[in-house]
Amino acid sequence: MFPHTKVKYLPKSPAHCRNTPEGFSHELRKRLHELDTRMISLRKAYRKVTFSPHTPKPMDPDDYLEKRGPGLRQ
C-alpha cells in the first residue's frame, strides 16, 4: 500500500548485540518498523473517519446561530 514506507524487517537480535553498531542500527530499524505500522493504521483510521459518508460535516457557525433561534444573535 505504501511501498516507500516499507522497512526491511530483520530477525531479532540478542541483547548483547545492541551495543555494537550493527545491533544499534537493527534496534533503530525495528523501532522504525513499529512506528511505521502504527502510522499506517492511524492513517487508515483517519481516512475512514474523514472520508466516510456517515461522518457529519462541521456546521457553519452562522447556520448554528440561525437554527438556535434569534434569541442567541445579539
PDB file of N, CA, C, O and CB in Angstrom:
ATOM      1  N   MET A   1       0.820  -1.204   0.000  1.00  0.00           N
ATOM      2  CA  MET A   1       0.000   0.000   0.000  1.00  0.00           C
ATOM      3  C   MET A   1       0.863   1.267   0.000  1.00  0.00           C
ATOM      4  O   MET A   1       0.635   2.188  -0.784  1.00  0.00           O
ATOM      5  CB  MET A   1      -0.932  -0.001   1.211  1.00  0.00           C
ATOM      6  N   PHE A   2       1.854   1.295   0.891  1.00  0.00           N
ATOM      7  CA  PHE A   2       2.813   2.394   0.887  1.00  0.00           C
ATOM      8  C   PHE A   2       4.198   1.800   0.701  1.00  0.00           C
ATOM      9  O   PHE A   2       4.916   1.599   1.681  1.00  0.00           O
ATOM     10  CB  PHE A   2       2.728   3.239   2.204  1.00  0.00           C
ATOM     11  N   PRO A   3       4.589   1.514  -0.535  1.00  0.00           N
ATOM     12  CA  PRO A   3       5.866   0.809  -0.734  1.00  0.00           C
ATOM     13  C   PRO A   3       7.060   1.614  -0.237  1.00  0.00           C
ATOM     14  O   PRO A   3       8.069   1.036   0.169  1.00  0.00           O
ATOM     15  CB  PRO A   3       6.056   0.483  -2.206  1.00  0.00           C
ATOM     16  N   HIS A   4       6.956   2.953  -0.264  1.00  0.00           N
ATOM     17  CA  HIS A   4       8.088   3.762   0.167  1.00  0.00           C
ATOM     18  C   HIS A   4       8.278   3.741   1.674  1.00  0.00           C
ATOM     19  O   HIS A   4       9.338   4.131   2.163  1.00  0.00           O
ATOM     20  CB  HIS A   4       7.913   5.179  -0.301  1.00  0.00           C
ATOM     21  N   THR A   5       7.266   3.291   2.429  1.00  0.00           N
ATOM     22  CA  THR A   5       7.408   3.273   3.882  1.00  0.00           C
ATOM     23  C   THR A   5       7.826   1.904   4.392  1.00  0.00           C
ATOM     24  O   THR A   5       7.978   1.715   5.599  1.00  0.00           O
ATOM     25  CB  THR A   5       6.109   3.691   4.541  1.00  0.00           C
ATOM     26  N   LYS A   6       8.017   0.936   3.482  1.00  0.00           N
ATOM     27  CA  LYS A   6       8.397  -0.408   3.920  1.00  0.00           C
ATOM     28  C   LYS A   6       9.794  -0.372   4.534  1.00  0.00           C
ATOM     29  O   LYS A   6      10.724   0.180   3.947  1.00  0.00           O
ATOM     30  CB  LYS A   6       8.348  -1.410   2.735  1.00  0.00           C
ATOM     31  N   VAL A   7       9.934  -0.962   5.717  1.00  0.00           N
ATOM     32  CA  VAL A   7      11.241  -1.074   6.352  1.00  0.00           C
ATOM     33  C   VAL A   7      11.601  -2.545   6.338  1.00  0.00           C
ATOM     34  O   VAL A   7      10.796  -3.396   6.718  1.00  0.00           O
ATOM     35  CB  VAL A   7      11.244  -0.486   7.817  1.00  0.00           C
ATOM     36  N   LYS A   8      12.810  -2.838   5.899  1.00  0.00           N
ATOM     37  CA  LYS A   8      13.201  -4.245   5.819  1.00  0.00           C
ATOM     38  C   LYS A   8      13.253  -4.820   7.228  1.00  0.00           C
ATOM     39  O   LYS A   8      13.979  -4.311   8.082  1.00  0.00           O
ATOM     40  CB  LYS A   8      14.577  -4.410   5.100  1.00  0.00           C
ATOM     41  N   TYR A   9      12.489  -5.876   7.472  1.00  0.00           N
ATOM     42  CA  TYR A   9      12.427  -6.449   8.809  1.00  0.00           C
ATOM     43  C   TYR A   9      13.575  -7.424   9.005  1.00  0.00           C
ATOM     44  O   TYR A   9      13.819  -8.291   8.166  1.00  0.00           O
ATOM     45  CB  TYR A   9      11.077  -7.150   9.044  1.00  0.00           C
ATOM     46  N   LEU A  10      14.268  -7.276  10.104  1.00  0.00           N
ATOM     47  CA  LEU A  10      15.385  -8.164  10.413  1.00  0.00           C
ATOM     48  C   LEU A  10      15.001  -9.091  11.558  1.00  0.00           C
ATOM     49  O   LEU A  10      14.140  -8.739  12.365  1.00  0.00           O
ATOM     50  CB  LEU A  10      16.652  -7.352  10.772  1.00  0.00           C
ATOM     51  N   PRO A  11      15.613 -10.256  11.648  1.00  0.00           N
ATOM     52  CA  PRO A  11      15.332 -11.138  12.787  1.00  0.00           C
ATOM     53  C   PRO A  11      15.786 -10.483  14.090  1.00  0.00           C
ATOM     54  O   PRO A  11      16.638  -9.594  14.084  1.00  0.00           O
ATOM     55  CB  PRO A  11      16.031 -12.509  12.603  1.00  0.00           C
ATOM     56  N   LYS A  12      15.215 -10.927  15.198  1.00  0.00           N
ATOM     57  CA  LYS A  12      15.516 -10.312  16.496  1.00  0.00           C
ATOM     58  C   LYS A  12      16.983 -10.477  16.850  1.00  0.00           C
ATOM     59  O   LYS A  12      17.589 -11.518  16.595  1.00  0.00           O
ATOM     60  CB  LYS A  12      14.641 -10.922  17.596  1.00  0.00           C
ATOM     61  N   SER A  13      17.542  -9.431  17.442  1.00  0.00           N
ATOM     62  CA  SER A  13      18.942  -9.506  17.841  1.00  0.00           C
ATOM     63  C   SER A  13      19.024  -9.780  19.333  1.00  0.00           C
ATOM     64  O   SER A  13      18.213  -9.260  20.099  1.00  0.00           O
ATOM     65  CB  SER A  13      19.694  -8.202  17.482  1.00  0.00           C
ATOM     66  N   PRO A  14      19.990 -10.590  19.763  1.00  0.00           N
ATOM     67  CA  PRO A  14      20.165 -10.816  21.197  1.00  0.00           C
ATOM     68  C   PRO A  14      20.601  -9.526  21.888  1.00  0.00           C
ATOM     69  O   PRO A  14      21.167  -8.639  21.250  1.00  0.00           O
ATOM     70  CB  PRO A  14      21.197 -11.934  21.449  1.00  0.00           C
ATOM     71  N   ALA A  15      20.341  -9.424  23.176  1.00  0.00           N
ATOM     72  CA  ALA A  15      20.562  -8.174  23.907  1.00  0.00           C
ATOM     73  C   ALA A  15      22.021  -7.734  23.849  1.00  0.00           C
ATOM     74  O   ALA A  15      22.294  -6.535  23.789  1.00  0.00           O
ATOM     75  CB  ALA A  15      20.128  -8.331  25.361  1.00  0.00           C
ATOM     76  N   HIS A  16      22.969  -8.676  23.866  1.00  0.00           N
ATOM     77  CA  HIS A  16      24.375  -8.270  23.913  1.00  0.00           C
ATOM     78  C   HIS A  16      24.839  -7.650  22.595  1.00  0.00           C
ATOM     79  O   HIS A  16      25.897  -7.023  22.544  1.00  0.00           O
ATOM     80  CB  HIS A  16      25.251  -9.468  24.254  1.00  0.00           C
ATOM     81  N   CYS A  17      24.052  -7.824  21.531  1.00  0.00           N
ATOM     82  CA  CYS A  17      24.435  -7.239  20.244  1.00  0.00           C
ATOM     83  C   CYS A  17      24.064  -5.761  20.169  1.00  0.00           C
ATOM     84  O   CYS A  17      24.544  -5.046  19.290  1.00  0.00           O
ATOM     85  CB  CYS A  17      23.770  -8.002  19.098  1.00  0.00           C
ATOM     86  N   ARG A  18      23.218  -5.302  21.078  1.00  0.00           N
ATOM     87  CA  ARG A  18      22.699  -3.943  20.944  1.00  0.00           C
ATOM     88  C   ARG A  18      23.782  -2.897  21.116  1.00  0.00           C
ATOM     89  O   ARG A  18      23.624  -1.760  20.672  1.00  0.00           O
ATOM     90  CB  ARG A  18      21.600  -3.704  21.949  1.00  0.00           C
ATOM     91  N   ASN A  19      24.901  -3.275  21.766  1.00  0.00           N
ATOM     92  CA  ASN A  19      25.964  -2.300  21.981  1.00  0.00           C
ATOM     93  C   ASN A  19      26.858  -2.154  20.764  1.00  0.00           C
ATOM     94  O   ASN A  19      27.636  -1.204  20.681  1.00  0.00           O
ATOM     95  CB  ASN A  19      26.794  -2.692  23.178  1.00  0.00           C
ATOM     96  N   THR A  20      26.761  -3.081  19.815  1.00  0.00           N
ATOM     97  CA  THR A  20      27.561  -2.963  18.602  1.00  0.00           C
ATOM     98  C   THR A  20      26.823  -2.050  17.628  1.00  0.00           C
ATOM     99  O   THR A  20      25.601  -1.923  17.707  1.00  0.00           O
ATOM    100  CB  THR A  20      27.837  -4.365  17.962  1.00  0.00           C
ATOM    101  N   PRO A  21      27.548  -1.415  16.715  1.00  0.00           N
ATOM    102  CA  PRO A  21      26.875  -0.519  15.748  1.00  0.00           C
ATOM    103  C   PRO A  21      25.786  -1.232  14.948  1.00  0.00           C
ATOM    104  O   PRO A  21      24.726  -0.665  14.684  1.00  0.00           O
ATOM    105  CB  PRO A  21      27.900   0.075  14.782  1.00  0.00           C
ATOM    106  N   GLU A  22      26.061  -2.498  14.560  1.00  0.00           N
ATOM    107  CA  GLU A  22      25.052  -3.227  13.770  1.00  0.00           C
ATOM    108  C   GLU A  22      23.802  -3.463  14.615  1.00  0.00           C
ATOM    109  O   GLU A  22      22.676  -3.284  14.152  1.00  0.00           O
ATOM    110  CB  GLU A  22      25.622  -4.586  13.257  1.00  0.00           C
ATOM    111  N   GLY A  23      24.029  -3.869  15.862  1.00  0.00           N
ATOM    112  CA  GLY A  23      22.883  -4.134  16.737  1.00  0.00           C
ATOM    113  C   GLY A  23      22.081  -2.875  16.991  1.00  0.00           C
ATOM    114  O   GLY A  23      20.852  -2.903  17.048  1.00  0.00           O
ATOM    115  N   PHE A  24      22.805  -1.752  17.146  1.00  0.00           N
ATOM    116  CA  PHE A  24      22.130  -0.486  17.410  1.00  0.00           C
ATOM    117  C   PHE A  24      21.266  -0.088  16.221  1.00  0.00           C
ATOM    118  O   PHE A  24      20.113   0.315  16.382  1.00  0.00           O
ATOM    119  CB  PHE A  24      23.151   0.619  17.722  1.00  0.00           C
ATOM    120  N   SER A  25      21.843  -0.207  15.015  1.00  0.00           N
ATOM    121  CA  SER A  25      21.062   0.163  13.830  1.00  0.00           C
ATOM    122  C   SER A  25      19.900  -0.807  13.658  1.00  0.00           C
ATOM    123  O   SER A  25      18.837  -0.427  13.167  1.00  0.00           O
ATOM    124  CB  SER A  25      21.954   0.174  12.559  1.00  0.00           C
ATOM    125  N   HIS A  26      20.101  -2.052  14.059  1.00  0.00           N
ATOM    126  CA  HIS A  26      18.996  -3.010  13.993  1.00  0.00           C
ATOM    127  C   HIS A  26      17.863  -2.572  14.905  1.00  0.00           C
ATOM    128  O   HIS A  26      16.697  -2.592  14.510  1.00  0.00           O
ATOM    129  CB  HIS A  26      19.473  -4.423  14.376  1.00  0.00           C
ATOM    130  N   GLU A  27      18.209  -2.173  16.138  1.00  0.00           N
ATOM    131  CA  GLU A  27      17.175  -1.719  17.071  1.00  0.00           C
ATOM    132  C   GLU A  27      16.428  -0.515  16.494  1.00  0.00           C
ATOM    133  O   GLU A  27      15.201  -0.436  16.552  1.00  0.00           O
ATOM    134  CB  GLU A  27      17.800  -1.359  18.441  1.00  0.00           C
ATOM    135  N   LEU A  28      17.195   0.408  15.943  1.00  0.00           N
ATOM    136  CA  LEU A  28      16.565   1.593  15.352  1.00  0.00           C
ATOM    137  C   LEU A  28      15.611   1.190  14.238  1.00  0.00           C
ATOM    138  O   LEU A  28      14.497   1.705  14.146  1.00  0.00           O
ATOM    139  CB  LEU A  28      17.631   2.566  14.811  1.00  0.00           C
ATOM    140  N   ARG A  29      16.061   0.259  13.385  1.00  0.00           N
ATOM    141  CA  ARG A  29      15.229  -0.152  12.264  1.00  0.00           C
ATOM    142  C   ARG A  29      13.969  -0.846  12.759  1.00  0.00           C
ATOM    143  O   ARG A  29      12.892  -0.693  12.184  1.00  0.00           O
ATOM    144  CB  ARG A  29      16.011  -1.073  11.325  1.00  0.00           C
ATOM    145  N   LYS A  30      14.122  -1.619  13.846  1.00  0.00           N
ATOM    146  CA  LYS A  30      12.966  -2.326  14.405  1.00  0.00           C
ATOM    147  C   LYS A  30      11.936  -1.318  14.932  1.00  0.00           C
ATOM    148  O   LYS A  30      10.740  -1.446  14.670  1.00  0.00           O
ATOM    149  CB  LYS A  30      13.412  -3.291  15.542  1.00  0.00           C
ATOM    150  N   ARG A  31      12.418  -0.311  15.680  1.00  0.00           N
ATOM    151  CA  ARG A  31      11.512   0.716  16.206  1.00  0.00           C
ATOM    152  C   ARG A  31      10.840   1.475  15.074  1.00  0.00           C
ATOM    153  O   ARG A  31       9.646   1.768  15.131  1.00  0.00           O
ATOM    154  CB  ARG A  31      12.271   1.693  17.116  1.00  0.00           C
ATOM    155  N   LEU A  32      11.622   1.793  14.038  1.00  0.00           N
ATOM    156  CA  LEU A  32      11.064   2.483  12.876  1.00  0.00           C
ATOM    157  C   LEU A  32       9.945   1.662  12.262  1.00  0.00           C
ATOM    158  O   LEU A  32       8.900   2.194  11.886  1.00  0.00           O
ATOM    159  CB  LEU A  32      12.154   2.760  11.831  1.00  0.00           C
ATOM    160  N   HIS A  33      10.177   0.358  12.166  1.00  0.00           N
ATOM    161  CA  HIS A  33       9.173  -0.529  11.595  1.00  0.00           C
ATOM    162  C   HIS A  33       7.888  -0.488  12.425  1.00  0.00           C
ATOM    163  O   HIS A  33       6.788  -0.405  11.878  1.00  0.00           O
ATOM    164  CB  HIS A  33       9.712  -1.968  11.510  1.00  0.00           C
ATOM    165  N   GLU A  34       8.042  -0.547  13.765  1.00  0.00           N
ATOM    166  CA  GLU A  34       6.858  -0.494  14.639  1.00  0.00           C
ATOM    167  C   GLU A  34       6.110   0.823  14.455  1.00  0.00           C
ATOM    168  O   GLU A  34       4.887   0.839  14.315  1.00  0.00           O
ATOM    169  CB  GLU A  34       7.266  -0.667  16.121  1.00  0.00           C
ATOM    170  N   LEU A  35       6.857   1.929  14.456  1.00  0.00           N
ATOM    171  CA  LEU A  35       6.222   3.233  14.279  1.00  0.00           C
ATOM    172  C   LEU A  35       5.537   3.322  12.927  1.00  0.00           C
ATOM    173  O   LEU A  35       4.453   3.893  12.804  1.00  0.00           O
ATOM    174  CB  LEU A  35       7.250   4.356  14.422  1.00  0.00           C
ATOM    175  N   ASP A  36       6.169   2.759  11.923  1.00  0.00           N
ATOM    176  CA  ASP A  36       5.623   2.775  10.575  1.00  0.00           C
ATOM    177  C   ASP A  36       4.277   2.074  10.518  1.00  0.00           C
ATOM    178  O   ASP A  36       3.314   2.602   9.963  1.00  0.00           O
ATOM    179  CB  ASP A  36       6.592   2.124   9.605  1.00  0.00           C
ATOM    180  N   THR A  37       4.217   0.870  11.100  1.00  0.00           N
ATOM    181  CA  THR A  37       2.954   0.132  11.051  1.00  0.00           C
ATOM    182  C   THR A  37       1.883   0.888  11.840  1.00  0.00           C
ATOM    183  O   THR A  37       0.716   0.900  11.448  1.00  0.00           O
ATOM    184  CB  THR A  37       3.133  -1.306  11.614  1.00  0.00           C
ATOM    185  N   ARG A  38       2.277   1.518  12.949  1.00  0.00           N
ATOM    186  CA  ARG A  38       1.308   2.291  13.723  1.00  0.00           C
ATOM    187  C   ARG A  38       0.806   3.478  12.912  1.00  0.00           C
ATOM    188  O   ARG A  38      -0.389   3.774  12.910  1.00  0.00           O
ATOM    189  CB  ARG A  38       1.929   2.774  15.045  1.00  0.00           C
ATOM    190  N   MET A  39       1.724   4.158  12.220  1.00  0.00           N
ATOM    191  CA  MET A  39       1.334   5.303  11.387  1.00  0.00           C
ATOM    192  C   MET A  39       0.356   4.869  10.304  1.00  0.00           C
ATOM    193  O   MET A  39      -0.631   5.553  10.034  1.00  0.00           O
ATOM    194  CB  MET A  39       2.576   5.957  10.748  1.00  0.00           C
ATOM    195  N   ILE A  40       0.644   3.711   9.681  1.00  0.00           N
ATOM    196  CA  ILE A  40      -0.218   3.248   8.600  1.00  0.00           C
ATOM    197  C   ILE A  40      -1.620   2.967   9.136  1.00  0.00           C
ATOM    198  O   ILE A  40      -2.613   3.315   8.496  1.00  0.00           O
ATOM    199  CB  ILE A  40       0.371   1.984   7.934  1.00  0.00           C
ATOM    200  N   SER A  41      -1.701   2.331  10.324  1.00  0.00           N
ATOM    201  CA  SER A  41      -3.033   2.038  10.862  1.00  0.00           C
ATOM    202  C   SER A  41      -3.741   3.324  11.264  1.00  0.00           C
ATOM    203  O   SER A  41      -4.955   3.439  11.098  1.00  0.00           O
ATOM    204  CB  SER A  41      -2.936   1.086  12.068  1.00  0.00           C
ATOM    205  N   LEU A  42      -2.992   4.297  11.794  1.00  0.00           N
ATOM    206  CA  LEU A  42      -3.602   5.584  12.135  1.00  0.00           C
ATOM    207  C   LEU A  42      -4.112   6.280  10.877  1.00  0.00           C
ATOM    208  O   LEU A  42      -5.191   6.873  10.871  1.00  0.00           O
ATOM    209  CB  LEU A  42      -2.591   6.488  12.874  1.00  0.00           C
ATOM    210  N   ARG A  43      -3.314   6.196   9.811  1.00  0.00           N
ATOM    211  CA  ARG A  43      -3.708   6.830   8.558  1.00  0.00           C
ATOM    212  C   ARG A  43      -4.993   6.209   8.036  1.00  0.00           C
ATOM    213  O   ARG A  43      -5.882   6.908   7.550  1.00  0.00           O
ATOM    214  CB  ARG A  43      -2.592   6.708   7.511  1.00  0.00           C
ATOM    215  N   LYS A  44      -5.082   4.878   8.143  1.00  0.00           N
ATOM    216  CA  LYS A  44      -6.290   4.185   7.674  1.00  0.00           C
ATOM    217  C   LYS A  44      -7.499   4.624   8.497  1.00  0.00           C
ATOM    218  O   LYS A  44      -8.569   4.896   7.953  1.00  0.00           O
ATOM    219  CB  LYS A  44      -6.111   2.643   7.759  1.00  0.00           C
ATOM    220  N   ALA A  45      -7.313   4.690   9.818  1.00  0.00           N
ATOM    221  CA  ALA A  45      -8.423   5.089  10.688  1.00  0.00           C
ATOM    222  C   ALA A  45      -8.856   6.516  10.368  1.00  0.00           C
ATOM    223  O   ALA A  45     -10.050   6.810  10.305  1.00  0.00           O
ATOM    224  CB  ALA A  45      -8.022   4.969  12.177  1.00  0.00           C
ATOM    225  N   TYR A  46      -7.877   7.401  10.168  1.00  0.00           N
ATOM    226  CA  TYR A  46      -8.182   8.798   9.854  1.00  0.00           C
ATOM    227  C   TYR A  46      -8.976   8.881   8.560  1.00  0.00           C
ATOM    228  O   TYR A  46      -9.958   9.615   8.461  1.00  0.00           O
ATOM    229  CB  TYR A  46      -6.887   9.632   9.744  1.00  0.00           C
ATOM    230  N   ARG A  47      -8.525   8.102   7.555  1.00  0.00           N
ATOM    231  CA  ARG A  47      -9.210   8.121   6.274  1.00  0.00           C
ATOM    232  C   ARG A  47     -10.640   7.633   6.430  1.00  0.00           C
ATOM    233  O   ARG A  47     -11.565   8.177   5.826  1.00  0.00           O
ATOM    234  CB  ARG A  47      -8.463   7.267   5.251  1.00  0.00           C
ATOM    235  N   LYS A  48     -10.811   6.596   7.252  1.00  0.00           N
ATOM    236  CA  LYS A  48     -12.143   6.032   7.454  1.00  0.00           C
ATOM    237  C   LYS A  48     -13.080   7.087   8.041  1.00  0.00           C
ATOM    238  O   LYS A  48     -14.225   7.231   7.613  1.00  0.00           O
ATOM    239  CB  LYS A  48     -12.075   4.796   8.378  1.00  0.00           C
ATOM    240  N   VAL A  49     -12.562   7.824   9.038  1.00  0.00           N
ATOM    241  CA  VAL A  49     -13.400   8.825   9.700  1.00  0.00           C
ATOM    242  C   VAL A  49     -13.627  10.028   8.795  1.00  0.00           C
ATOM    243  O   VAL A  49     -14.747  10.528   8.684  1.00  0.00           O
ATOM    244  CB  VAL A  49     -12.762   9.272  11.021  1.00  0.00           C
ATOM    245  N   THR A  50     -12.552  10.495   8.143  1.00  0.00           N
ATOM    246  CA  THR A  50     -12.637  11.742   7.386  1.00  0.00           C
ATOM    247  C   THR A  50     -13.479  11.612   6.139  1.00  0.00           C
ATOM    248  O   THR A  50     -14.287  12.490   5.836  1.00  0.00           O
ATOM    249  CB  THR A  50     -11.265  12.211   7.011  1.00  0.00           C
ATOM    250  N   PHE A  51     -13.299  10.515   5.406  1.00  0.00           N
ATOM    251  CA  PHE A  51     -13.944  10.416   4.103  1.00  0.00           C
ATOM    252  C   PHE A  51     -15.165   9.516   4.118  1.00  0.00           C
ATOM    253  O   PHE A  51     -15.690   9.159   3.064  1.00  0.00           O
ATOM    254  CB  PHE A  51     -12.966   9.913   3.086  1.00  0.00           C
ATOM    255  N   SER A  52     -15.621   9.148   5.310  1.00  0.00           N
ATOM    256  CA  SER A  52     -16.816   8.320   5.383  1.00  0.00           C
ATOM    257  C   SER A  52     -18.046   9.170   5.079  1.00  0.00           C
ATOM    258  O   SER A  52     -18.130  10.315   5.524  1.00  0.00           O
ATOM    259  CB  SER A  52     -16.939   7.654   6.775  1.00  0.00           C
ATOM    260  N   PRO A  53     -19.005   8.621   4.323  1.00  0.00           N
ATOM    261  CA  PRO A  53     -20.220   9.403   4.043  1.00  0.00           C
ATOM    262  C   PRO A  53     -21.075   9.608   5.283  1.00  0.00           C
ATOM    263  O   PRO A  53     -21.953  10.471   5.296  1.00  0.00           O
ATOM    264  CB  PRO A  53     -21.046   8.718   2.969  1.00  0.00           C
ATOM    265  N   HIS A  54     -20.823   8.813   6.337  1.00  0.00           N
ATOM    266  CA  HIS A  54     -21.644   8.918   7.546  1.00  0.00           C
ATOM    267  C   HIS A  54     -21.118   9.971   8.508  1.00  0.00           C
ATOM    268  O   HIS A  54     -21.792  10.321   9.476  1.00  0.00           O
ATOM    269  CB  HIS A  54     -21.711   7.577   8.248  1.00  0.00           C
ATOM    270  N   THR A  55     -19.910  10.482   8.246  1.00  0.00           N
ATOM    271  CA  THR A  55     -19.361  11.492   9.140  1.00  0.00           C
ATOM    272  C   THR A  55     -20.113  12.799   8.939  1.00  0.00           C
ATOM    273  O   THR A  55     -20.191  13.291   7.814  1.00  0.00           O
ATOM    274  CB  THR A  55     -17.844  11.686   8.896  1.00  0.00           C
ATOM    275  N   PRO A  56     -20.670  13.376  10.010  1.00  0.00           N
ATOM    276  CA  PRO A  56     -21.394  14.639   9.840  1.00  0.00           C
ATOM    277  C   PRO A  56     -20.433  15.757   9.464  1.00  0.00           C
ATOM    278  O   PRO A  56     -19.325  15.829   9.997  1.00  0.00           O
ATOM    279  CB  PRO A  56     -22.158  15.005  11.127  1.00  0.00           C
ATOM    280  N   LYS A  57     -20.842  16.620   8.559  1.00  0.00           N
ATOM    281  CA  LYS A  57     -19.996  17.738   8.154  1.00  0.00           C
ATOM    282  C   LYS A  57     -20.050  18.815   9.251  1.00  0.00           C
ATOM    283  O   LYS A  57     -21.096  19.010   9.871  1.00  0.00           O
ATOM    284  CB  LYS A  57     -20.455  18.318   6.765  1.00  0.00           C
ATOM    285  N   PRO A  58     -18.945  19.505   9.490  1.00  0.00           N
ATOM    286  CA  PRO A  58     -18.976  20.558  10.508  1.00  0.00           C
ATOM    287  C   PRO A  58     -19.930  21.673  10.094  1.00  0.00           C
ATOM    288  O   PRO A  58     -19.981  22.056   8.926  1.00  0.00           O
ATOM    289  CB  PRO A  58     -17.561  21.127  10.745  1.00  0.00           C
ATOM    290  N   MET A  59     -20.671  22.179  11.044  1.00  0.00           N
ATOM    291  CA  MET A  59     -21.695  23.170  10.752  1.00  0.00           C
ATOM    292  C   MET A  59     -21.086  24.571  10.763  1.00  0.00           C
ATOM    293  O   MET A  59     -20.217  24.878  11.579  1.00  0.00           O
ATOM    294  CB  MET A  59     -22.852  23.072  11.768  1.00  0.00           C
ATOM    295  N   ASP A  60     -21.543  25.387   9.871  1.00  0.00           N
ATOM    296  CA  ASP A  60     -21.102  26.777   9.827  1.00  0.00           C
ATOM    297  C   ASP A  60     -21.645  27.496  11.068  1.00  0.00           C
ATOM    298  O   ASP A  60     -22.808  27.293  11.419  1.00  0.00           O
ATOM    299  CB  ASP A  60     -21.581  27.484   8.508  1.00  0.00           C
ATOM    300  N   PRO A  61     -20.847  28.325  11.740  1.00  0.00           N
ATOM    301  CA  PRO A  61     -21.326  28.995  12.965  1.00  0.00           C
ATOM    302  C   PRO A  61     -22.581  29.825  12.739  1.00  0.00           C
ATOM    303  O   PRO A  61     -23.450  29.879  13.609  1.00  0.00           O
ATOM    304  CB  PRO A  61     -20.239  29.885  13.526  1.00  0.00           C
ATOM    305  N   ASP A  62     -22.689  30.481  11.567  1.00  0.00           N
ATOM    306  CA  ASP A  62     -23.874  31.295  11.294  1.00  0.00           C
ATOM    307  C   ASP A  62     -25.120  30.425  11.188  1.00  0.00           C
ATOM    308  O   ASP A  62     -26.183  30.791  11.690  1.00  0.00           O
ATOM    309  CB  ASP A  62     -23.685  32.102  10.005  1.00  0.00           C
ATOM    310  N   ASP A  63     -24.986  29.257  10.525  1.00  0.00           N
ATOM    311  CA  ASP A  63     -26.119  28.333  10.424  1.00  0.00           C
ATOM    312  C   ASP A  63     -26.539  27.889  11.817  1.00  0.00           C
ATOM    313  O   ASP A  63     -27.727  27.773  12.117  1.00  0.00           O
ATOM    314  CB  ASP A  63     -25.759  27.104   9.547  1.00  0.00           C
ATOM    315  N   TYR A  64     -25.538  27.643  12.667  1.00  0.00           N
ATOM    316  CA  TYR A  64     -25.828  27.183  14.022  1.00  0.00           C
ATOM    317  C   TYR A  64     -26.665  28.224  14.750  1.00  0.00           C
ATOM    318  O   TYR A  64     -27.657  27.895  15.401  1.00  0.00           O
ATOM    319  CB  TYR A  64     -24.523  26.897  14.798  1.00  0.00           C
ATOM    320  N   LEU A  65     -26.258  29.474  14.635  1.00  0.00           N
ATOM    321  CA  LEU A  65     -26.998  30.547  15.311  1.00  0.00           C
ATOM    322  C   LEU A  65     -28.405  30.670  14.743  1.00  0.00           C
ATOM    323  O   LEU A  65     -29.362  30.884  15.487  1.00  0.00           O
ATOM    324  CB  LEU A  65     -26.254  31.889  15.174  1.00  0.00           C
ATOM    325  N   GLU A  66     -28.532  30.534  13.417  1.00  0.00           N
ATOM    326  CA  GLU A  66     -29.863  30.615  12.807  1.00  0.00           C
ATOM    327  C   GLU A  66     -30.764  29.514  13.332  1.00  0.00           C
ATOM    328  O   GLU A  66     -31.935  29.747  13.632  1.00  0.00           O
ATOM    329  CB  GLU A  66     -29.765  30.528  11.280  1.00  0.00           C
ATOM    330  N   LYS A  67     -30.206  28.299  13.444  1.00  0.00           N
ATOM    331  CA  LYS A  67     -31.014  27.156  13.872  1.00  0.00           C
ATOM    332  C   LYS A  67     -31.431  27.284  15.330  1.00  0.00           C
ATOM    333  O   LYS A  67     -32.510  26.837  15.717  1.00  0.00           O
ATOM    334  CB  LYS A  67     -30.246  25.855  13.664  1.00  0.00           C
ATOM    335  N   ARG A  68     -30.557  27.905  16.144  1.00  0.00           N
ATOM    336  CA  ARG A  68     -30.866  28.031  17.570  1.00  0.00           C
ATOM    337  C   ARG A  68     -31.922  29.101  17.815  1.00  0.00           C
ATOM    338  O   ARG A  68     -32.547  29.133  18.875  1.00  0.00           O
ATOM    339  CB  ARG A  68     -29.600  28.358  18.362  1.00  0.00           C
ATOM    340  N   GLY A  69     -32.115  29.954  16.857  1.00  0.00           N
ATOM    341  CA  GLY A  69     -33.161  30.967  17.009  1.00  0.00           C
ATOM    342  C   GLY A  69     -32.577  32.362  17.131  1.00  0.00           C
ATOM    343  O   GLY A  69     -31.376  32.532  17.337  1.00  0.00           O
ATOM    344  N   PRO A  70     -33.444  33.362  17.000  1.00  0.00           N
ATOM    345  CA  PRO A  70     -32.978  34.747  17.006  1.00  0.00           C
ATOM    346  C   PRO A  70     -32.490  35.202  18.386  1.00  0.00           C
ATOM    347  O   PRO A  70     -31.769  36.195  18.487  1.00  0.00           O
ATOM    348  CB  PRO A  70     -34.089  35.662  16.534  1.00  0.00           C
ATOM    349  N   GLY A  71     -32.870  34.496  19.431  1.00  0.00           N
ATOM    350  CA  GLY A  71     -32.506  34.909  20.794  1.00  0.00           C
ATOM    351  C   GLY A  71     -31.008  34.903  21.035  1.00  0.00           C
ATOM    352  O   GLY A  71     -30.520  35.653  21.880  1.00  0.00           O
ATOM    353  N   LEU A  72     -30.268  34.072  20.311  1.00  0.00           N
ATOM    354  CA  LEU A  72     -28.830  33.969  20.554  1.00  0.00           C
ATOM    355  C   LEU A  72     -28.045  35.071  19.867  1.00  0.00           C
ATOM    356  O   LEU A  72     -26.983  35.471  20.342  1.00  0.00           O
ATOM    357  CB  LEU A  72     -28.323  32.627  20.094  1.00  0.00           C
ATOM    358  N   ARG A  73     -28.560  35.558  18.759  1.00  0.00           N
ATOM    359  CA  ARG A  73     -27.799  36.556  17.985  1.00  0.00           C
ATOM    360  C   ARG A  73     -28.036  37.951  18.587  1.00  0.00           C
ATOM    361  O   ARG A  73     -29.172  38.408  18.709  1.00  0.00           O
ATOM    362  CB  ARG A  73     -28.216  36.530  16.464  1.00  0.00           C
ATOM    363  N   GLN A  74     -26.935  38.606  18.958  1.00  0.00           N
ATOM    364  CA  GLN A  74     -27.097  39.942  19.557  1.00  0.00           C
ATOM    365  C   GLN A  74     -26.288  40.963  18.816  1.00  0.00           C
ATOM    366  O   GLN A  74     -26.300  42.140  19.176  1.00  0.00           O
ATOM    367  CB  GLN A  74     -26.692  39.936  21.024  1.00  0.00           C
TER     368      GLN A  74
END
